[in-house]
Coordinates of N, CA, C and O in Angstrom, one line a residue:
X1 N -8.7 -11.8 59.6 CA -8.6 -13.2 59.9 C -7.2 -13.7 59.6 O -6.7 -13.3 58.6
X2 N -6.4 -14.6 60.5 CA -5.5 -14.8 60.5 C -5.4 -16.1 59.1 O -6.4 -16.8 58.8
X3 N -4.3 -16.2 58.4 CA -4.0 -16.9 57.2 C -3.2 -18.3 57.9 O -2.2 -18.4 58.6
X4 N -3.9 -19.1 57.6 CA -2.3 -20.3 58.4 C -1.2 -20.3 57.8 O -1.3 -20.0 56.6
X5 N 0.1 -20.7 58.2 CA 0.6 -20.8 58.0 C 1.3 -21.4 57.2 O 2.1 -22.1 57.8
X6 N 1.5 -21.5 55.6 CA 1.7 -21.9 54.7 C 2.5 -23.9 54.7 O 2.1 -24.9 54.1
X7 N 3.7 -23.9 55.5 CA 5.3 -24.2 55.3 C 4.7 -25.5 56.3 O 3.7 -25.8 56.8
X8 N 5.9 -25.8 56.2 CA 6.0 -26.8 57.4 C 7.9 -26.8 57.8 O 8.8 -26.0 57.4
X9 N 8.0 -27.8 58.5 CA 9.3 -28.6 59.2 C 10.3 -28.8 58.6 O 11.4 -28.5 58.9
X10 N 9.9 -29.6 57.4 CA 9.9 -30.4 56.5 C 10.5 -29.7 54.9 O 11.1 -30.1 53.9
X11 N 10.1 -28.5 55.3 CA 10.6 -27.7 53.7 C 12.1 -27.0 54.4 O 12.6 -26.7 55.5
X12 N 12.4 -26.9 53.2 CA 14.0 -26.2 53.3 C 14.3 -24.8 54.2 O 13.5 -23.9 54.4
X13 N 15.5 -25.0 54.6 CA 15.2 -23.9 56.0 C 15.2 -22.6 55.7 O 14.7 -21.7 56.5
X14 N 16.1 -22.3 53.9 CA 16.2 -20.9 53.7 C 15.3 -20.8 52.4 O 15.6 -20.1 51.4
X15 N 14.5 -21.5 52.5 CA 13.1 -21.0 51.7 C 12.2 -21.1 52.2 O 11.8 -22.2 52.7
X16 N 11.5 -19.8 52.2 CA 10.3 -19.6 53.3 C 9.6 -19.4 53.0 O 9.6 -18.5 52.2
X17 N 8.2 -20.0 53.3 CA 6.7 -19.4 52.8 C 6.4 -18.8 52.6 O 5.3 -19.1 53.1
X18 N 6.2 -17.7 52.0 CA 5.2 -16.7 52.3 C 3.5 -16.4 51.8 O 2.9 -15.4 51.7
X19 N 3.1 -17.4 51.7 CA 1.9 -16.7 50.7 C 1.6 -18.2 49.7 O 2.4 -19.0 49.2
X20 N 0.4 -17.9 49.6 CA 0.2 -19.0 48.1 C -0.5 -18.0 46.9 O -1.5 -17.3 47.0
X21 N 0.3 -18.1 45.8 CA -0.4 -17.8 44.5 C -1.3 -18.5 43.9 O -2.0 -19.4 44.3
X22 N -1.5 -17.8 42.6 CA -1.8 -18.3 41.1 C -1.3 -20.2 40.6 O -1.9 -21.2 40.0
X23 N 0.1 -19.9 41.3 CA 0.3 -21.2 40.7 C 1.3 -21.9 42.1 O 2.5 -22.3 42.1
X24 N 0.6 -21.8 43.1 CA 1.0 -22.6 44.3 C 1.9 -21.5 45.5 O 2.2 -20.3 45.6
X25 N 2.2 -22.5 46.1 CA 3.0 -21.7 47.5 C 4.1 -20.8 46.6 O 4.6 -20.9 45.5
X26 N 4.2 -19.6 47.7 CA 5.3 -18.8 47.6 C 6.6 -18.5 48.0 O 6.7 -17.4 48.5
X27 N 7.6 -19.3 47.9 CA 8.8 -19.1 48.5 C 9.5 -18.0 48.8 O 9.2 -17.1 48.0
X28 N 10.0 -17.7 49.3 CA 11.4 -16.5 49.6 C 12.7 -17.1 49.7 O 13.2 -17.5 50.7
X29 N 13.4 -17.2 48.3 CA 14.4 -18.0 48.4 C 15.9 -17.2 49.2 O 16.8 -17.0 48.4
X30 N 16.0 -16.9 50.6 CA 17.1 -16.5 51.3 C 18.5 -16.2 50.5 O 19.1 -15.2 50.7
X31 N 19.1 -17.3 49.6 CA 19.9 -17.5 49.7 C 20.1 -16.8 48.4 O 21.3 -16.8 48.0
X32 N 18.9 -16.3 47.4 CA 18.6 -15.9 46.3 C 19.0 -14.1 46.3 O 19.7 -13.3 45.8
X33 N 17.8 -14.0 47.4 CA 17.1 -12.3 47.8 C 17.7 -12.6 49.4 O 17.0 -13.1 50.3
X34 N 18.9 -12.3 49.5 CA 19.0 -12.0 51.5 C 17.8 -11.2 52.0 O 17.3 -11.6 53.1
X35 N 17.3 -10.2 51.3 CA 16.6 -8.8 52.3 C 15.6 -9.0 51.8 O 15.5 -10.0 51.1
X36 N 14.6 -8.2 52.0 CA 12.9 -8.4 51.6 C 12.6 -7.0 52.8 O 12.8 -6.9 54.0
X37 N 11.9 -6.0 51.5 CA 11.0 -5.3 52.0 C 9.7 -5.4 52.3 O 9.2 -6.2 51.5
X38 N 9.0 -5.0 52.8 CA 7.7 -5.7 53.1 C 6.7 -4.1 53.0 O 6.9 -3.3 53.8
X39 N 5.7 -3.8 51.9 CA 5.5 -2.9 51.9 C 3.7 -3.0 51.7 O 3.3 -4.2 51.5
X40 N 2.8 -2.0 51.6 CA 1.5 -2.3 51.4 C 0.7 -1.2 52.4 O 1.1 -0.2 53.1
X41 N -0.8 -1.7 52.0 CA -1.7 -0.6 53.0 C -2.5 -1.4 54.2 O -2.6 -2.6 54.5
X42 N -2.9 -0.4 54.8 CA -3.5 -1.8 55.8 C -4.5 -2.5 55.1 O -5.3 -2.1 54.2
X43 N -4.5 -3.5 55.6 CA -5.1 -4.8 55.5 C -4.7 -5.9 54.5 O -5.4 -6.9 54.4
X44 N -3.4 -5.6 53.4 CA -2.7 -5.8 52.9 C -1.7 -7.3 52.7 O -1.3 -7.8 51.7
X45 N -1.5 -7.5 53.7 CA -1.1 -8.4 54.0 C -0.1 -8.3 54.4 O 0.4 -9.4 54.1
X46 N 0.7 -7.8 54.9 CA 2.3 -7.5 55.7 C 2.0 -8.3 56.7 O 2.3 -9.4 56.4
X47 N 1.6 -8.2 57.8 CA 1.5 -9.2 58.9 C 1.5 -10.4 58.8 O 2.2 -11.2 59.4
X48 N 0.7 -10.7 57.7 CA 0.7 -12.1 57.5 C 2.1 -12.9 56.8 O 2.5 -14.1 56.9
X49 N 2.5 -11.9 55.9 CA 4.0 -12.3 55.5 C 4.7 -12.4 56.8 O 5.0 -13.5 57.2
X50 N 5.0 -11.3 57.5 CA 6.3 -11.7 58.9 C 5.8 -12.5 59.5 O 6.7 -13.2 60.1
X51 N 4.7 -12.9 59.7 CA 4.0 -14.4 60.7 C 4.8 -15.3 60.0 O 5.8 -15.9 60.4
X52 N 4.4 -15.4 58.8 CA 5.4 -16.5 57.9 C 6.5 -16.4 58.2 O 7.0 -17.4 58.6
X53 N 7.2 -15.4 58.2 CA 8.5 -15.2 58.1 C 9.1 -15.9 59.6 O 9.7 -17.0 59.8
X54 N 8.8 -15.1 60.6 CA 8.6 -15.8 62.1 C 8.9 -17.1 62.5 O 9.9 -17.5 63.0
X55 N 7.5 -17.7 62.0 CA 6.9 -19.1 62.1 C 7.9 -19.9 61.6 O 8.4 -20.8 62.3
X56 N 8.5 -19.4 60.1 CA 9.1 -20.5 59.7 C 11.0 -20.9 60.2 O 11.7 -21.9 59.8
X57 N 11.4 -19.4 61.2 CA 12.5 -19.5 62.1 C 12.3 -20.0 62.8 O 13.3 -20.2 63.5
X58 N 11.0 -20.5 63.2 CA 11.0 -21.0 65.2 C 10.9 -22.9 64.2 O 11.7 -23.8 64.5
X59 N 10.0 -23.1 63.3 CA 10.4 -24.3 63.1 C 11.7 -24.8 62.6 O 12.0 -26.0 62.6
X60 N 12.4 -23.7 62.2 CA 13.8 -24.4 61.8 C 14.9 -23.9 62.5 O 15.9 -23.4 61.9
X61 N 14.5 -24.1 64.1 CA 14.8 -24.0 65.2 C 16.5 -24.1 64.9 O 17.3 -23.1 64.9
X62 N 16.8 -25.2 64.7 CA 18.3 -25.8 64.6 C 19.2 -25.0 63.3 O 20.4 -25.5 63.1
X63 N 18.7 -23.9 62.5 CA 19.1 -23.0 61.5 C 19.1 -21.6 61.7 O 20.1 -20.9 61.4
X64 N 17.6 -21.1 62.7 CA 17.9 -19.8 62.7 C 18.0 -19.3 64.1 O 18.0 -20.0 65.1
X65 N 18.0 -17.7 64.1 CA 17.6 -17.1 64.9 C 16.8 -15.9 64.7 O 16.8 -15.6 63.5
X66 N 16.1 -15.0 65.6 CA 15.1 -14.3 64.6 C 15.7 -13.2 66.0 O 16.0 -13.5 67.2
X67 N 15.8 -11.9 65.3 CA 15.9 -10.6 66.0 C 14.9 -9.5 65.9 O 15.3 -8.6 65.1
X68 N 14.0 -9.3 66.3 CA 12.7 -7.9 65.8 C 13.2 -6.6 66.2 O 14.2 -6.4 67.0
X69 N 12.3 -5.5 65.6 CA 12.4 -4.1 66.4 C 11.2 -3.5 65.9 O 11.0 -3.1 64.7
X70 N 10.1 -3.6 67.2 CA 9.1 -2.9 67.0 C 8.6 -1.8 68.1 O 7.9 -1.9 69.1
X71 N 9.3 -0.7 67.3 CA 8.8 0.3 68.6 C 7.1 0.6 68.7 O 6.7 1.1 69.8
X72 N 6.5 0.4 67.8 CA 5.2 0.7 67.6 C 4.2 -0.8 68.7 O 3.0 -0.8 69.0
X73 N 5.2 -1.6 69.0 CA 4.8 -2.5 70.1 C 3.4 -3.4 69.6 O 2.4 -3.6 70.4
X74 N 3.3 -3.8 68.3 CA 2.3 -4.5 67.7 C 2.0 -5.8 67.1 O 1.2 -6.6 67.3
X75 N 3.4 -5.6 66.2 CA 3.7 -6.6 65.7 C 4.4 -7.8 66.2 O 4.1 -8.9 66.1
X76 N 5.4 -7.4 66.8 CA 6.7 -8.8 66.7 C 6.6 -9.2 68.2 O 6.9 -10.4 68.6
X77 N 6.2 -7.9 69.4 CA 6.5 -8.6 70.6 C 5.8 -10.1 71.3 O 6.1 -10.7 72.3
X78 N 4.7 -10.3 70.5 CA 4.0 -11.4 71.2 C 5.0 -12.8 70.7 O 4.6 -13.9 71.1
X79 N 6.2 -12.7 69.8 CA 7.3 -13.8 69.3 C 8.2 -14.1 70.6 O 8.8 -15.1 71.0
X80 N 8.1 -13.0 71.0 CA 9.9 -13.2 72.1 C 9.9 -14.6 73.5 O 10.8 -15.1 74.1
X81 N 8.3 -14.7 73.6 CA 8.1 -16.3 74.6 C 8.7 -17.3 73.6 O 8.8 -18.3 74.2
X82 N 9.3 -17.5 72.0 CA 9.6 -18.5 71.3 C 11.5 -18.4 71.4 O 12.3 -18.3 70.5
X83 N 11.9 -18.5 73.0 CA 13.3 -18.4 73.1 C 13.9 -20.0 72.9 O 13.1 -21.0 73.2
X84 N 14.7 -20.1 72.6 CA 15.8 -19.3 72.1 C 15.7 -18.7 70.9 O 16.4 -17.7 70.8
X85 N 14.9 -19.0 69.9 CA 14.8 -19.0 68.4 C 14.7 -17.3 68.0 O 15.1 -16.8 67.0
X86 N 14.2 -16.8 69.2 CA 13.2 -15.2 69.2 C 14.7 -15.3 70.4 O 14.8 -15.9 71.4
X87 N 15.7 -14.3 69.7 CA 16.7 -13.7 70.8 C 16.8 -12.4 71.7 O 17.6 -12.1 72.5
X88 N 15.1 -11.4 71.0 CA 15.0 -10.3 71.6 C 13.8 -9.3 70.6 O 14.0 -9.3 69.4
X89 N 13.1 -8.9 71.0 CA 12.1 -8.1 70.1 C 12.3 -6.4 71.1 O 12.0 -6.3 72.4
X90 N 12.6 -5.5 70.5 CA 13.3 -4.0 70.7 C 11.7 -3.8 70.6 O 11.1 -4.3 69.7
X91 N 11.2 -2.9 71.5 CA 10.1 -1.8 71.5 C 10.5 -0.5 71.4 O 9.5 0.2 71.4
X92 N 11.7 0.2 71.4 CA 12.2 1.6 71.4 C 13.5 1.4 71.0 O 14.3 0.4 71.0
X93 N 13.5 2.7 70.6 CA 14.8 3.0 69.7 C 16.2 2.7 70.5 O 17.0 1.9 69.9
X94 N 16.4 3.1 71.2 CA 17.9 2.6 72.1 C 17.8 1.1 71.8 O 18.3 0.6 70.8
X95 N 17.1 0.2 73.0 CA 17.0 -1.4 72.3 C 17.1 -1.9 70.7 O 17.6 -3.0 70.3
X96 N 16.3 -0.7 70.0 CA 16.5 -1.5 68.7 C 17.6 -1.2 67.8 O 17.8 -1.7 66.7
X97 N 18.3 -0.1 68.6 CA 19.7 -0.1 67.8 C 20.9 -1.1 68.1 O 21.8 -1.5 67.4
X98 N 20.5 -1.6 69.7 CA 21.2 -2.6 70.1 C 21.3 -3.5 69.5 O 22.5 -3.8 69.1
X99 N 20.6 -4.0 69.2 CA 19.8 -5.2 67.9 C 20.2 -4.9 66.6 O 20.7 -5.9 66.1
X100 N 20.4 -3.7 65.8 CA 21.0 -3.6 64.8 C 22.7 -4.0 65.1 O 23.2 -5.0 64.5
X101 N 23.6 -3.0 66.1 CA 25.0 -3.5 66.7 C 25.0 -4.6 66.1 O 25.5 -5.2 65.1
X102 N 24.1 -5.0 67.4 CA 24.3 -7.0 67.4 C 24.5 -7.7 66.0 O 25.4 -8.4 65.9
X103 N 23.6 -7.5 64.9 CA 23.5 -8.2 64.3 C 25.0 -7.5 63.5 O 25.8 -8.4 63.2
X104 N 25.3 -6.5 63.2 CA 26.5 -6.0 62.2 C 27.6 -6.8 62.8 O 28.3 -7.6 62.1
X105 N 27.8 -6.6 64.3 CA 28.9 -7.1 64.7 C 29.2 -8.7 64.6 O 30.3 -9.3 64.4
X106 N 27.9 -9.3 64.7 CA 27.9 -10.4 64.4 C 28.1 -10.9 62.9 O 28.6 -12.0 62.6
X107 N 27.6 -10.1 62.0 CA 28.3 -10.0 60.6 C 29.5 -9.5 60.3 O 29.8 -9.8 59.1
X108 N 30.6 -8.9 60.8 CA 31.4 -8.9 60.8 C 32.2 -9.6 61.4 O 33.3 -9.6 60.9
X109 N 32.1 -10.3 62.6 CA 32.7 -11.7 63.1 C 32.8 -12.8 62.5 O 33.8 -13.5 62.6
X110 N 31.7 -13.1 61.6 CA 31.6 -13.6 60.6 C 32.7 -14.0 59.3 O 33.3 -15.0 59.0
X111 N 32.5 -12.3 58.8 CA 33.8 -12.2 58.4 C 35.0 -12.7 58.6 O 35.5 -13.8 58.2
X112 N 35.4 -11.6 59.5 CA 36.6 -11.8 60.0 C 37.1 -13.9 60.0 O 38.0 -14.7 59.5
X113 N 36.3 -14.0 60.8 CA 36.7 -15.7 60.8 C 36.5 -16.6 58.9 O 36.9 -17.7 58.4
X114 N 35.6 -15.5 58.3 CA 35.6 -16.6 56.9 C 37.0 -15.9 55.6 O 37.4 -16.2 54.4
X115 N 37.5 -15.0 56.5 CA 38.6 -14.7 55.9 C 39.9 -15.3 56.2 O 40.9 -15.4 55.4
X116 N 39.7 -15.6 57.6 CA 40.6 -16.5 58.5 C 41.2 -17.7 58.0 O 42.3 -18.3 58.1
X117 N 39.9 -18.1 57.3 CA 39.5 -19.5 57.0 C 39.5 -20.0 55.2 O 39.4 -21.1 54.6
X118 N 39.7 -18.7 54.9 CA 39.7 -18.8 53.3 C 38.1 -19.2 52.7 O 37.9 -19.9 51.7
X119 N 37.2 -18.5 53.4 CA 36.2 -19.0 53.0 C 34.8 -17.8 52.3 O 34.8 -16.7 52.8
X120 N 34.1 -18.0 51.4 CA 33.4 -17.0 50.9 C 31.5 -16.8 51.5 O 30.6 -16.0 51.3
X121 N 31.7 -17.8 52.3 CA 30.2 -17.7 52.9 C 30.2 -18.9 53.9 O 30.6 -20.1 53.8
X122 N 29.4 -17.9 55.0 CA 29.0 -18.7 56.5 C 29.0 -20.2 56.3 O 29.7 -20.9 57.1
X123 N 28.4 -20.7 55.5 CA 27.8 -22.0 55.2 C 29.5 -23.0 55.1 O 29.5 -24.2 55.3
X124 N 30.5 -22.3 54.6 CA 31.6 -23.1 54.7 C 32.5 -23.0 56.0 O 33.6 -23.5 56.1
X125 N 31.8 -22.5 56.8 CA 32.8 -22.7 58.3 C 33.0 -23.5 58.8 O 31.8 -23.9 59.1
X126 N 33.8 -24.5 59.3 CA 33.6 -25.6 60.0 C 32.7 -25.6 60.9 O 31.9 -26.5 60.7
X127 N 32.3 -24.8 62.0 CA 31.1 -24.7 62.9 C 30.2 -23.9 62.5 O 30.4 -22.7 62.8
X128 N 28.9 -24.2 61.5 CA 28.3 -23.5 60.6 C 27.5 -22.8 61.9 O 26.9 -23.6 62.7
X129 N 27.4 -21.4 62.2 CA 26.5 -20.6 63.2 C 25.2 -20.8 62.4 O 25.2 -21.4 61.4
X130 N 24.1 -20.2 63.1 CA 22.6 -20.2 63.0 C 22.7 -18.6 61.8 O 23.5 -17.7 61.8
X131 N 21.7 -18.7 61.1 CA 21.4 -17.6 60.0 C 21.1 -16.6 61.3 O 21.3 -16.8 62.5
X132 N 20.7 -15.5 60.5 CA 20.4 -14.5 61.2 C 19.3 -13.8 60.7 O 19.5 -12.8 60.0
X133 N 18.4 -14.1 61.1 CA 17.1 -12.8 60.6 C 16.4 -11.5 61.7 O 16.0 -11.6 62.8
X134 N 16.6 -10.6 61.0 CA 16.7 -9.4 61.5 C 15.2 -8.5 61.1 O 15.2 -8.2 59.9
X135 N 14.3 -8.2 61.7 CA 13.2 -7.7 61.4 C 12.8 -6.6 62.0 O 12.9 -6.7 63.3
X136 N 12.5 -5.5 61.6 CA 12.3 -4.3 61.6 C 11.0 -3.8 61.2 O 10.8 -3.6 60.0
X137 N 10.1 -3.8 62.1 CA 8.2 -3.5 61.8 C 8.2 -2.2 61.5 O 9.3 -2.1 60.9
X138 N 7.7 -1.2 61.5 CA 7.5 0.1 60.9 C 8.6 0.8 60.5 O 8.7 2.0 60.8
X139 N 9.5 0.3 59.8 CA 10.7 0.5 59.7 C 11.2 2.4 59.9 O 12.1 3.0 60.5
X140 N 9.9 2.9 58.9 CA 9.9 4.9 59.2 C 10.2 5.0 60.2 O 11.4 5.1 60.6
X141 N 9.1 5.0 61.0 CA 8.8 4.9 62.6 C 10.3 5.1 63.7 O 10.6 5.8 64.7
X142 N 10.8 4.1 62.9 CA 12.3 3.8 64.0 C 13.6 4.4 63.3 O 14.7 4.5 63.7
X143 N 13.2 4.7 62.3 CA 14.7 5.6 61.5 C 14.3 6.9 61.3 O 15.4 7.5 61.2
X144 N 13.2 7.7 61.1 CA 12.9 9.1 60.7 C 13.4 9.8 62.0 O 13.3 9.6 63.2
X145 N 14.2 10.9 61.2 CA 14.7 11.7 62.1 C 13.6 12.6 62.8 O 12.7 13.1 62.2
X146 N 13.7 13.0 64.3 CA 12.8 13.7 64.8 C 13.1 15.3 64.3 O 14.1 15.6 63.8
X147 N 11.8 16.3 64.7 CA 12.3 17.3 63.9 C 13.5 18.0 64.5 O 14.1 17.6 65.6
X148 N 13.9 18.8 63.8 CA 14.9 19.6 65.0 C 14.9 20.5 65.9 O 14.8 21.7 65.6
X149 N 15.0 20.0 67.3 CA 14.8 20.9 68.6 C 16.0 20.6 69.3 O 16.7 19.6 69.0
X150 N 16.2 21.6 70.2 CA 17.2 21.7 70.9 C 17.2 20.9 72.6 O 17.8 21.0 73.7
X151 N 16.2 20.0 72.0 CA 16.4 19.0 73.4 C 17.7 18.0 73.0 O 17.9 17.4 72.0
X152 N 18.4 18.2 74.0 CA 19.0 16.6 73.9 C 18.6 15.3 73.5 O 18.8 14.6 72.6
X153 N 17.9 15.3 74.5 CA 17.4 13.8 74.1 C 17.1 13.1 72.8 O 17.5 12.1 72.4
X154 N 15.8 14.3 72.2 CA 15.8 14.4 70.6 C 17.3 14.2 69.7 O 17.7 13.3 68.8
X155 N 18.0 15.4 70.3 CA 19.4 15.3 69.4 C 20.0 13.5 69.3 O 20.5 12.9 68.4
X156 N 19.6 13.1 70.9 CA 20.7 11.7 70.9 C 19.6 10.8 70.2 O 20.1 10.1 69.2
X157 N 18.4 10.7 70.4 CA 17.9 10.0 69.7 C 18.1 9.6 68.0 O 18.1 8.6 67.4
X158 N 18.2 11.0 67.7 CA 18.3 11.3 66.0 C 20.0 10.5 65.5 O 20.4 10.1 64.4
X159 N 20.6 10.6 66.7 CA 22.2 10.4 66.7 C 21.9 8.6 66.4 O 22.6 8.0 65.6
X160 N 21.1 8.1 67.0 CA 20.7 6.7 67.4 C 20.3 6.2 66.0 O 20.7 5.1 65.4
X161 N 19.8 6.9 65.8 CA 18.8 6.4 64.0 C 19.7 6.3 63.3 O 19.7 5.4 62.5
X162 N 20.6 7.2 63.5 CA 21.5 7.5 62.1 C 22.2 6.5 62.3 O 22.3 5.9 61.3
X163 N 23.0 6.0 63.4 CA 23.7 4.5 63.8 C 23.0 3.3 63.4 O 23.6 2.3 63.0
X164 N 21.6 3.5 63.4 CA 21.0 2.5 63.3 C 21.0 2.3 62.0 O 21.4 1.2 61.6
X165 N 20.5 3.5 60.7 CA 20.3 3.5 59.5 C 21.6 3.0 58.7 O 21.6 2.0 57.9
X166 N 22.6 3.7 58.9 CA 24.2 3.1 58.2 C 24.5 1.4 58.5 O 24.9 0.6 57.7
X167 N 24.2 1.1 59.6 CA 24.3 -0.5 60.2 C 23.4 -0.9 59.3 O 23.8 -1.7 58.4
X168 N 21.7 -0.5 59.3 CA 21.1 -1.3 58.4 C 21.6 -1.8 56.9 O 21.5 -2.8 56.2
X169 N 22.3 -0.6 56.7 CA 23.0 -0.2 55.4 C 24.1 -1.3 55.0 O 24.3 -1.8 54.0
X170 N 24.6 -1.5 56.3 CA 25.9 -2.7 56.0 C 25.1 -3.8 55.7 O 25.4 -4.3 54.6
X171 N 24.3 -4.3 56.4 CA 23.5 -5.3 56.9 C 23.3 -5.7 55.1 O 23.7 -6.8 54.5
X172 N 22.6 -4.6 54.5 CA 22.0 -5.0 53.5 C 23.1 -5.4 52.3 O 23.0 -6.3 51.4
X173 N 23.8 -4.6 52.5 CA 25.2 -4.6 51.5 C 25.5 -6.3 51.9 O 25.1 -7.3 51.4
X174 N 26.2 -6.1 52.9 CA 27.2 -7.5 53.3 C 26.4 -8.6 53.3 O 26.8 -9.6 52.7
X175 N 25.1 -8.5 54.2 CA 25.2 -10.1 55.1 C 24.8 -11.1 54.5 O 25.2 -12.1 55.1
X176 N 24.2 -11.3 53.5 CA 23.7 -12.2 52.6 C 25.1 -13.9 52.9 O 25.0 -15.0 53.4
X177 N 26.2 -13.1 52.3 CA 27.5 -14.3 52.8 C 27.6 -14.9 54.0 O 27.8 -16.1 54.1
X178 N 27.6 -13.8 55.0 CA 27.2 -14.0 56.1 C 26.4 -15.1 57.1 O 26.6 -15.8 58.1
X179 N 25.4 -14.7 56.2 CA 24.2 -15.3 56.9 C 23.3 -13.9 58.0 O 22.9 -14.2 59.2
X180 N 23.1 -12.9 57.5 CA 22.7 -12.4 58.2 C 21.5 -11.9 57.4 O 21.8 -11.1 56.6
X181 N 20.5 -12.1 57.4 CA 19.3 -11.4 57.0 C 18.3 -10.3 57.1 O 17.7 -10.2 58.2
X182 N 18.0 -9.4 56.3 CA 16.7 -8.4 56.8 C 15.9 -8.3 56.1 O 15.9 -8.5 54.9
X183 N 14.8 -7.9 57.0 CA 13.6 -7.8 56.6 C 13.1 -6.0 57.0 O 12.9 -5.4 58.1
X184 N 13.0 -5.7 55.9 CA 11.9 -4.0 56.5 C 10.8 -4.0 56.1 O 10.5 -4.3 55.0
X185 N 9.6 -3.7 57.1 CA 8.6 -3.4 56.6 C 7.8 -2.1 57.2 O 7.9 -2.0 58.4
X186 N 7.1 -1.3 56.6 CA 6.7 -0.6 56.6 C 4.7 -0.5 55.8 O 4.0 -1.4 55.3
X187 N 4.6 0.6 55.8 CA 3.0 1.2 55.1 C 3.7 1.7 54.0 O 3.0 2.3 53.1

């Protein structure tokens, strides 16, 4: 059974719902924890967190943007009709390394211009850009190396992961100043 949606419009754009406790709603304070792994068994509740997580980018339309990669084709693609907010949801590995690029490059543009500018985070730019949330569904799934065979394709694929895995890597290190966010989740 689907959980509604915790949040509304109305609550702050980088604290996000996730869940209600013991002692009331659950925030994800962005600006606290940039990344969030998302881990559990089935039936656990991971879906219902990135729904949260989702939901509460497309309402704060005028703050974010949301980027997915779900090669397992379950989770995130029924988001990408919520354009502009939903900039692209990756079902396979090539696309969702693109989406990784995208978002590093766009964290280091970032940069570069808040260095320009003498400044220590996105939020002081004069043209403050949209956050960046970056979501990654089976996260294994799209980074485990295949085994080793002498197909090509295998080999480029594996080459792909590993691009993708180091980028996540920055992603996680840097983007927080940025404004770039991630989310992994996995089983």
């Amino acid at each position: 059974e689907f959980a509604p949606y915790p949040g509304s419009s109305k609550g702050a754009w980088d604290k996000i719902p996730i869940g209600l406790g013991t002692e009331g709603e659950v925030l994800w304070d962005v600006s606290k924890a940039p990344m969030s792994l998302i881990t559990g068994t089935t039936g656990g509740g991971k879906s219902t967190i990135q729904r949260n997580i989702i939901f509460h980018c497309i309402q704060h339309s005028d703050r974010w943007r949301f980027l997915g990669i779900d090669v397992k084709r379950v989770e995130l693609s029924p988001y990408v009709k919520y354009d502009p907010v939903v900039m692209g949801i990756a079902t396979n590995v090539a696309d969702g390394v693109e989406i990784i690029r995208y978002a590093n490059e766009e964290m280091m543009n970032r940069y570069t211009e808040m260095e320009a500018r003498g400044v220590n985070h996105f939020k002081d730019l004069p043209e403050v850009p949209y956050a960046l949330m970056v979501m990654v569904d089976e996260t294994y799934m799209f980074l485990a190396q295949s085994p080793a065979k002498s197909s090509d394709e295998v080999k480029e694929e594996n080459e792909l992961k590993g691009e993708a895995s180091k980028a996540i890597g920055d992603i996680a290190r840097l983007g927080r100043a940025a404004g770039v966010h991630l989310v992994l989740a996995t089983q």
